[in-house]
XYZ file of C-alpha atoms in Angstrom:
537
model
C -0.545 -0.122 -0.347
C 0.813 4.062 -0.319
C 1.938 4.668 3.027
C -0.605 8.388 4.171
C 0.457 11.757 3.433
C 1.164 14.212 6.383
C 2.154 17.408 5.540
C 3.470 19.964 8.782
C 5.244 22.230 8.433
C 8.589 22.416 9.204
C 10.637 24.237 11.972
C 11.075 27.998 11.479
C 14.546 29.169 10.394
C 16.466 31.690 12.462
C 14.312 34.999 10.378
C 10.856 33.054 10.722
C 11.561 32.970 13.916
C 11.957 35.984 14.727
C 8.981 37.426 12.792
C 6.932 35.246 14.483
C 5.411 34.075 11.476
C 5.983 30.865 11.188
C 5.541 28.203 13.992
C 7.203 24.386 14.216
C 5.663 21.969 14.463
C 6.578 17.805 14.556
C 6.305 15.656 12.451
C 6.520 11.631 12.705
C 7.442 9.614 10.057
C 3.991 7.051 9.494
C 3.916 3.756 10.388
C 3.965 1.699 6.385
C 0.411 0.028 6.042
C -0.390 -3.452 4.180
C -1.789 -3.252 0.905
C -4.752 -2.748 -1.087
C -6.021 -6.718 0.269
C -5.154 -6.207 3.751
C -6.987 -3.135 5.480
C -10.442 -4.425 3.090
C -9.970 -7.767 4.120
C -10.535 -8.899 0.873
C -7.632 -10.016 -2.199
C -6.947 -6.922 -3.908
C -3.878 -5.430 -7.177
C -0.645 -7.500 -6.537
C 1.939 -5.017 -4.956
C 3.661 -3.012 -7.792
C 7.184 -3.260 -7.468
C 8.898 0.101 -9.019
C 13.017 0.040 -9.121
C 14.929 3.103 -7.541
C 17.029 5.292 -8.857
C 20.452 4.430 -10.574
C 23.242 5.872 -10.008
C 25.409 6.259 -12.716
C 29.222 7.469 -12.464
C 30.717 9.532 -14.564
C 33.364 6.579 -16.377
C 30.717 4.081 -17.445
C 28.426 3.335 -19.926
C 24.857 4.856 -19.750
C 22.668 1.667 -18.046
C 18.978 1.803 -20.071
C 15.987 1.456 -17.820
C 12.949 -0.923 -19.444
C 9.240 0.795 -19.254
C 7.162 -0.356 -17.494
C 4.438 -2.702 -20.052
C 0.112 -1.980 -18.955
C -0.669 -4.300 -18.159
C 1.630 -3.806 -14.964
C 0.459 -0.586 -13.948
C -2.301 -0.638 -11.323
C -6.023 0.172 -12.158
C -6.574 2.901 -8.998
C -3.422 5.719 -10.033
C -1.069 6.963 -6.619
C -2.766 9.905 -5.420
C 0.699 11.290 -2.982
C 2.879 10.270 -7.058
C 5.482 12.964 -4.727
C 5.840 10.094 -2.130
C 7.414 8.307 -5.001
C 10.111 10.671 -5.398
C 13.223 10.072 -3.108
C 14.001 14.681 -3.273
C 10.698 15.662 -2.412
C 11.199 12.471 0.709
C 11.484 14.043 4.180
C 13.394 10.028 5.072
C 15.405 9.618 2.243
C 16.257 13.392 2.686
C 17.515 13.112 6.314
C 21.603 13.720 6.984
C 21.476 11.377 9.503
C 22.957 8.522 6.550
C 25.557 10.682 6.440
C 25.412 12.036 2.949
C 26.836 15.278 3.060
C 25.957 18.320 3.984
C 22.690 18.985 4.727
C 21.492 21.476 1.954
C 19.435 24.676 2.251
C 15.302 24.287 1.502
C 14.897 21.016 2.176
C 13.957 18.978 5.814
C 15.758 16.990 7.180
C 14.694 13.713 10.231
C 15.528 14.569 13.826
C 15.564 12.070 16.472
C 15.461 13.133 20.261
C 15.194 11.253 22.953
C 14.684 12.299 26.713
C 16.454 10.760 30.012
C 13.653 7.246 29.472
C 15.076 6.481 26.838
C 12.337 7.606 24.433
C 12.307 8.360 21.282
C 10.728 11.315 18.916
C 10.735 11.962 15.225
C 11.076 15.973 14.237
C 11.082 17.216 10.964
C 13.778 20.239 10.502
C 15.368 22.246 7.837
C 19.317 23.127 7.986
C 18.560 26.457 9.317
C 16.748 24.835 12.857
C 18.302 25.732 15.690
C 19.047 24.287 18.942
C 16.870 26.852 20.601
C 14.305 25.940 18.191
C 14.118 22.562 18.631
C 14.047 22.686 23.202
C 10.975 25.734 22.061
C 9.130 22.591 20.033
C 9.874 20.010 22.494
C 8.847 22.652 25.069
C 5.418 22.740 23.983
C 4.491 19.880 22.726
C 5.299 18.341 26.189
C 3.555 20.702 27.775
C 6.291 21.301 30.526
C 7.177 25.058 31.786
C 9.511 26.956 30.123
C 12.620 28.542 30.852
C 15.923 28.810 29.367
C 18.204 25.684 31.226
C 16.336 23.538 28.715
C 19.323 21.948 26.313
C 19.725 19.773 23.421
C 23.003 17.740 24.384
C 24.603 15.576 22.068
C 25.602 12.048 23.651
C 28.246 9.925 21.555
C 27.942 6.679 23.968
C 30.970 4.825 22.185
C 33.154 7.195 23.369
C 31.719 8.673 26.118
C 31.358 12.494 25.387
C 28.888 14.433 25.791
C 27.938 18.258 25.616
C 25.570 20.657 25.146
C 23.979 22.592 21.722
C 24.428 26.217 21.603
C 21.672 28.030 21.135
C 22.737 29.148 17.780
C 23.696 26.285 16.478
C 22.615 24.294 13.470
C 21.187 20.891 14.247
C 20.863 19.141 11.350
C 25.251 20.288 10.947
C 25.817 18.417 14.335
C 23.713 15.481 13.091
C 25.100 15.680 9.895
C 29.100 15.031 11.299
C 28.083 12.315 12.910
C 29.544 9.337 11.749
C 27.242 6.709 9.797
C 26.518 3.743 12.302
C 28.331 5.536 15.147
C 26.239 5.187 18.393
C 25.227 8.931 18.530
C 21.738 11.151 19.735
C 20.810 13.732 20.286
C 19.022 14.430 24.161
C 16.176 16.833 25.498
C 16.712 18.255 28.958
C 17.510 20.395 31.118
C 20.812 21.883 31.875
C 21.044 25.141 35.039
C 24.546 25.341 34.005
C 24.251 26.287 31.003
C 24.164 30.258 31.233
C 25.842 29.943 34.916
C 29.026 31.938 33.547
C 26.932 34.793 33.624
C 25.617 34.809 36.887
C 27.746 33.580 38.701
C 30.931 34.809 36.730
C 33.539 35.409 39.758
C 33.002 31.547 41.786
C 33.452 30.558 38.071
C 37.012 32.149 36.968
C 38.432 31.462 40.468
C 41.750 33.758 41.460
C 44.403 31.611 41.063
C 43.363 30.892 37.812
C 43.096 34.283 36.281
C 45.939 34.985 38.877
C 48.296 36.576 34.625
C 45.302 38.330 34.318
C 44.807 40.367 37.404
C 48.071 41.421 37.702
C 47.975 43.268 34.610
C 45.028 44.638 35.874
C 46.112 45.133 39.448
C 43.411 48.276 40.093
C 40.372 45.766 39.244
C 39.223 43.788 41.390
C 38.299 39.906 40.484
C 34.871 39.895 39.342
C 35.191 43.644 37.963
C 37.891 42.212 35.730
C 35.742 38.892 35.548
C 32.669 41.044 34.399
C 34.643 43.720 32.161
C 35.797 40.206 30.083
C 32.159 38.886 29.998
C 30.657 42.669 28.214
C 33.827 42.367 26.137
C 33.153 39.289 24.660
C 36.256 37.719 24.911
C 37.653 35.214 27.421
C 40.430 36.032 30.559
C 43.867 34.394 29.879
C 43.373 30.444 31.780
C 46.034 28.978 33.478
C 46.658 25.784 35.620
C 46.959 22.599 36.559
C 45.565 19.092 33.945
C 46.147 15.493 32.908
C 47.182 14.538 29.435
C 46.740 11.304 28.116
C 49.381 11.091 26.114
C 48.721 9.677 21.942
C 48.082 6.087 21.221
C 49.158 5.152 24.632
C 47.273 5.249 28.417
C 49.970 7.023 29.857
C 48.480 10.615 31.305
C 51.011 13.688 32.472
C 50.603 17.304 34.857
C 51.689 19.874 32.652
C 50.981 23.687 33.452
C 48.250 24.195 30.506
C 47.928 28.307 29.426
C 44.890 28.857 27.322
C 45.768 32.425 25.573
C 43.937 34.678 22.647
C 46.701 32.636 20.031
C 45.223 29.519 21.634
C 45.470 26.534 23.772
C 49.363 25.667 25.553
C 51.188 23.715 27.684
C 54.559 24.063 29.153
C 57.547 21.456 28.700
C 59.290 22.555 31.564
C 57.700 23.510 34.810
C 55.026 26.411 34.674
C 57.294 28.592 32.902
C 55.603 30.507 30.190
C 58.664 31.488 28.074
C 57.913 30.798 24.285
C 60.762 27.959 23.728
C 59.249 25.848 26.149
C 54.912 26.921 25.390
C 53.701 23.557 23.397
C 51.026 24.453 21.363
C 48.314 21.469 22.148
C 44.849 22.429 19.931
C 42.945 24.469 17.998
C 39.753 25.109 19.476
C 38.203 26.834 16.943
C 38.041 23.918 14.125
C 36.816 21.492 17.854
C 34.462 20.853 20.086
C 34.812 20.747 24.098
C 33.117 17.505 25.404
C 32.515 16.098 29.019
C 33.906 12.186 29.763
C 31.277 10.783 31.151
C 33.229 7.237 32.074
C 36.341 8.250 32.364
C 37.635 5.817 34.226
C 35.822 2.560 32.986
C 36.913 3.871 29.459
C 39.777 6.003 29.090
C 41.848 5.127 32.736
C 40.947 8.904 33.986
C 43.354 10.144 37.307
C 39.996 11.873 37.994
C 36.393 11.911 37.449
C 36.529 14.781 35.998
C 37.718 14.946 32.624
C 37.369 16.603 29.236
C 37.551 16.340 25.335
C 39.277 18.263 22.286
C 37.356 16.986 19.431
C 38.290 18.084 15.952
C 35.760 18.311 13.732
C 37.106 15.770 12.016
C 38.125 13.426 13.846
C 34.337 11.808 13.440
C 35.222 8.340 14.886
C 36.852 6.215 16.931
C 39.104 7.597 20.167
C 42.057 8.113 16.971
C 42.510 12.217 17.299
C 40.548 12.917 20.645
C 43.017 15.407 23.184
C 41.708 13.917 25.869
C 42.214 15.874 29.838
C 42.130 15.836 33.352
C 41.737 18.013 36.019
C 41.606 18.159 39.800
C 37.925 18.971 40.545
C 34.891 20.228 39.226
C 35.289 23.728 40.201
C 38.616 23.436 37.496
C 37.032 21.734 35.170
C 34.093 23.953 35.513
C 36.279 27.171 34.658
C 37.699 24.826 31.752
C 34.786 24.424 30.491
C 33.337 28.473 30.947
C 36.449 29.266 29.018
C 36.593 27.141 25.931
C 33.022 28.008 25.572
C 34.021 32.000 25.468
C 37.018 31.397 23.609
C 35.262 29.583 20.343
C 32.121 32.362 20.706
C 32.751 34.725 21.537
C 29.396 37.236 21.905
C 27.822 34.981 20.222
C 27.300 33.782 23.170
C 26.499 36.768 25.708
C 23.884 37.226 22.614
C 21.875 33.627 22.957
C 22.178 34.987 26.629
C 19.545 37.777 26.245
C 18.001 35.921 23.304
C 16.431 33.478 26.475
C 16.118 36.640 28.649
C 13.875 38.529 26.271
C 11.845 35.597 25.111
C 10.945 34.989 28.360
C 9.836 38.814 29.306
C 7.854 38.903 26.596
C 4.299 39.791 27.550
C 1.709 37.224 26.350
C 0.802 39.471 23.560
C 4.063 39.232 22.048
C 5.008 35.667 22.481
C 4.205 32.383 23.548
C 4.122 32.371 27.535
C 5.544 29.540 29.294
C 2.537 26.278 29.927
C 1.750 25.843 33.862
C 0.114 22.661 35.013
C -3.511 22.428 34.846
C -3.954 22.729 38.169
C -1.286 26.501 37.982
C -4.657 27.857 35.925
C -7.011 26.738 38.175
C -5.293 28.338 41.968
C -7.303 32.474 42.183
C -5.993 34.422 45.759
C -8.582 33.871 48.626
C -8.928 36.126 51.598
C -10.247 33.638 54.316
C -9.917 36.701 56.855
C -14.377 37.905 57.191
C -17.285 34.824 57.751
C -16.976 33.588 54.296
C -14.079 33.482 51.319
C -13.413 36.138 48.993
C -12.027 35.640 45.838
C -9.022 38.931 45.424
C -9.226 40.296 42.517
C -7.058 43.274 42.995
C -3.126 42.610 41.699
C -1.861 45.091 44.474
C -3.115 43.360 46.856
C -2.920 39.541 45.939
C 0.830 40.955 45.965
C 0.667 42.218 49.246
C -1.317 38.983 50.508
C 1.834 36.690 48.889
C 3.888 38.497 50.634
C 2.377 38.029 54.613
C 2.037 34.822 53.786
C 5.348 34.595 53.071
C 6.188 36.383 56.273
C 4.125 34.380 58.368
C 6.769 31.568 57.943
C 9.320 33.390 59.906
C 7.285 33.709 63.107
C 7.960 31.970 66.264
C 6.302 30.070 68.521
C 7.674 27.469 70.894
C 9.509 25.670 68.080
C 11.553 27.837 65.637
C 8.718 27.646 63.344
C 4.918 27.081 64.082
C 3.900 23.570 63.032
C 0.988 24.316 59.922
C -2.896 24.506 60.458
C -4.357 22.370 58.208
C -1.747 18.510 60.471
C -4.668 15.973 60.716
C -3.576 13.131 58.720
C -4.267 11.978 55.390
C -3.791 9.535 52.821
C -3.955 12.783 50.625
C -1.669 14.733 52.287
C 0.824 11.860 52.842
C 1.026 10.881 49.118
C 0.224 14.913 47.194
C 4.070 14.828 47.498
C 4.016 12.111 44.552
C 2.550 14.427 41.983
C 5.646 16.784 41.721
C 8.127 17.239 39.590
C 10.585 16.903 42.132
C 9.642 14.420 43.561
C 11.866 11.602 41.929
C 10.233 7.988 44.178
C 12.210 5.261 45.119
C 16.317 5.837 43.159
C 19.369 5.245 44.311
C 22.408 7.705 45.763
C 23.807 6.935 43.155
C 21.011 7.327 40.362
C 20.476 11.229 42.040
C 23.745 12.338 41.869
C 24.515 11.450 38.679
C 20.529 12.743 37.224
C 21.646 16.404 39.368
C 25.481 16.015 37.494
C 23.754 15.959 34.259
C 21.387 18.756 34.785
C 24.570 21.064 36.102
C 26.124 21.181 39.225
C 24.847 24.761 40.208
C 24.166 26.065 43.496
C 19.890 25.351 44.375
C 19.691 22.366 42.002
C 17.444 20.130 44.027
C 15.240 16.743 44.414
C 13.111 14.970 46.882
C 13.498 11.140 46.782
C 12.120 8.255 48.900
C 14.646 6.881 51.291
C 16.416 3.819 50.875
C 17.383 2.869 54.511
C 14.821 3.757 56.262
C 11.683 3.078 54.393
C 8.931 6.398 56.054
C 11.415 8.967 55.305
C 12.852 10.607 52.157
C 15.557 12.199 51.195
C 16.378 16.171 49.665
C 18.924 15.728 47.924
C 20.688 19.364 46.782
C 23.679 20.480 44.777
C 26.426 23.779 46.760
C 29.292 24.248 46.108
C 29.344 21.652 42.496
C 29.316 18.942 46.013
C 25.646 16.896 46.435
C 24.575 16.735 50.272
C 22.495 14.441 51.403
C 18.967 15.550 54.022
C 17.149 12.949 55.751
C 12.913 13.963 56.357
C 12.269 11.843 58.656
C 8.014 11.620 59.552
C 6.789 12.018 63.039
C 3.338 12.236 64.870
C 2.072 14.303 67.936
C -1.321 14.055 69.320
C -2.887 12.372 65.999
C -0.515 15.068 64.177
C 1.502 13.643 60.927
C 4.760 16.053 59.821
C 7.493 16.308 58.914
C 11.298 17.607 59.549
C 14.802 17.171 59.237
C 16.025 18.399 62.159
C 14.484 16.669 64.783
C 10.663 18.619 65.119
C 12.068 21.906 65.525
C 10.889 22.810 61.897
C 7.636 21.297 61.757
C 6.013 20.906 58.151
C 2.532 19.057 57.283
C 4.101 17.990 53.937
C 6.806 17.883 51.495
C 4.760 20.766 49.786
C 5.236 22.489 51.896
C 8.789 22.337 53.413
C 9.842 22.555 49.557
C 7.890 26.032 49.430
C 9.582 27.511 52.351
C 13.096 26.617 51.672
C 12.510 27.892 48.160
C 12.389 31.616 50.225
C 14.276 30.657 53.225
C 17.869 28.913 53.824
C 16.761 27.002 56.785
C 19.262 25.105 58.540
C 20.288 24.330 53.955
C 23.064 25.680 52.684
C 21.411 27.754 50.247
C 17.244 27.635 48.915
C 15.496 25.995 46.701
C 15.929 27.314 43.445
C 16.243 24.514 40.826
C 14.320 20.973 40.840
C 15.138 18.603 38.242
C 12.897 17.300 36.602
C 12.703 14.444 33.148
C 9.698 15.392 30.600
C 8.354 12.329 28.509
C 8.892 12.812 24.972
């Protein structure tokens, strides 16, 4: 039979996205149906096998094509003749087959995986950017939109991954993959994508930019880094890194320096003499990847490995430049410096565009999608005999501020227990509906999930405790380290509450516990800022 026709507009290009005249959409390849006889339950005409186009080399003679006989043609004309042409078929024009660079004006099939392993196929034009593809997936999955959603390029056979920049062409990246390689795109959160523009002073430690501080003694550390970011340039970064020798499994420690002319390492200690500096890699013609299983595949000395992969190195370990830092802070500094070195002001423009898109009013651009429960919430006033809906926006803001201050009032304990706290099945299980609750996952899986979504202060999730069957665990990232806090349920005078500090601070359920620590630090080292979440594609 003939597959059904599917007409969907392609994803918008950069010009279409800016103008807002064209909407992006998803396209899923149709399933192959059976012949007419299979659909109708009876016997249909025999299936016709059409010949495929034959590629003819220039030095070979022409091969004549056989003309189909009239008796072999179907009695009913084909209603979709354009599907028989490989040049118009979206599946046959896919660059995933490794047939060279993408062509303008054609559509390509891009497969995107979720963190649960589910896959979704999309139709994209050659100019579709990673940001446009993420916005389409956010709308289709009805997720809450922010600029932390990212498209990750994952090479499983090499244990390498990197976050695509918002302006990068998805089709172009996919066309660079080697045919048959275990490479894919993954749609997930990355809270560290624009962290260098928010907490740049902590991302670039003074010891790693000491040469810049010596040359600009009149400027403070934070002011110096901000000047570099505003100008779209990268500060000179230096520090020790472990380097794997080419063709060997031996790692050696060298002092590296990232300068305007490229990345160098010294063959004699920390010497900066030009005679001792060895040029290492061309970052403009390479991509920087995190190494996820460095100890297993490459024998890295620590778990903080990263890799410089030239564009010409399509597959295999050959051509990879493997490096390893001593801690996560050092690796984050190098990775941020490499991004600034390669993209410059384009990186800052991506951040500004993401911020501007989020700040658009509802009548100008798309608004962040909210859940059904959020859309049903209204501000209420229960101070009188009967409740009333608060319609004045200024009064709503005042009520919200008063409710936030009510958490801070002290009674016998450090914080009072909320009023509605009688034990009920609903209050004991309502947290299972929240996106920050991940059920019964292990401690190791928790650390991997938070690590994948960005080691940023305030990234958290709540899970069930493996050691205490009735308890829960709040896992929180602070200073690029993941800490775990035990939440224990308790009962007093028939009331169920949850606490993390032996009853000094009590909460009726886990939702109130999370909401409290989103506006108050409490016993935690920082407030809860970003929750880890996984969406189903």
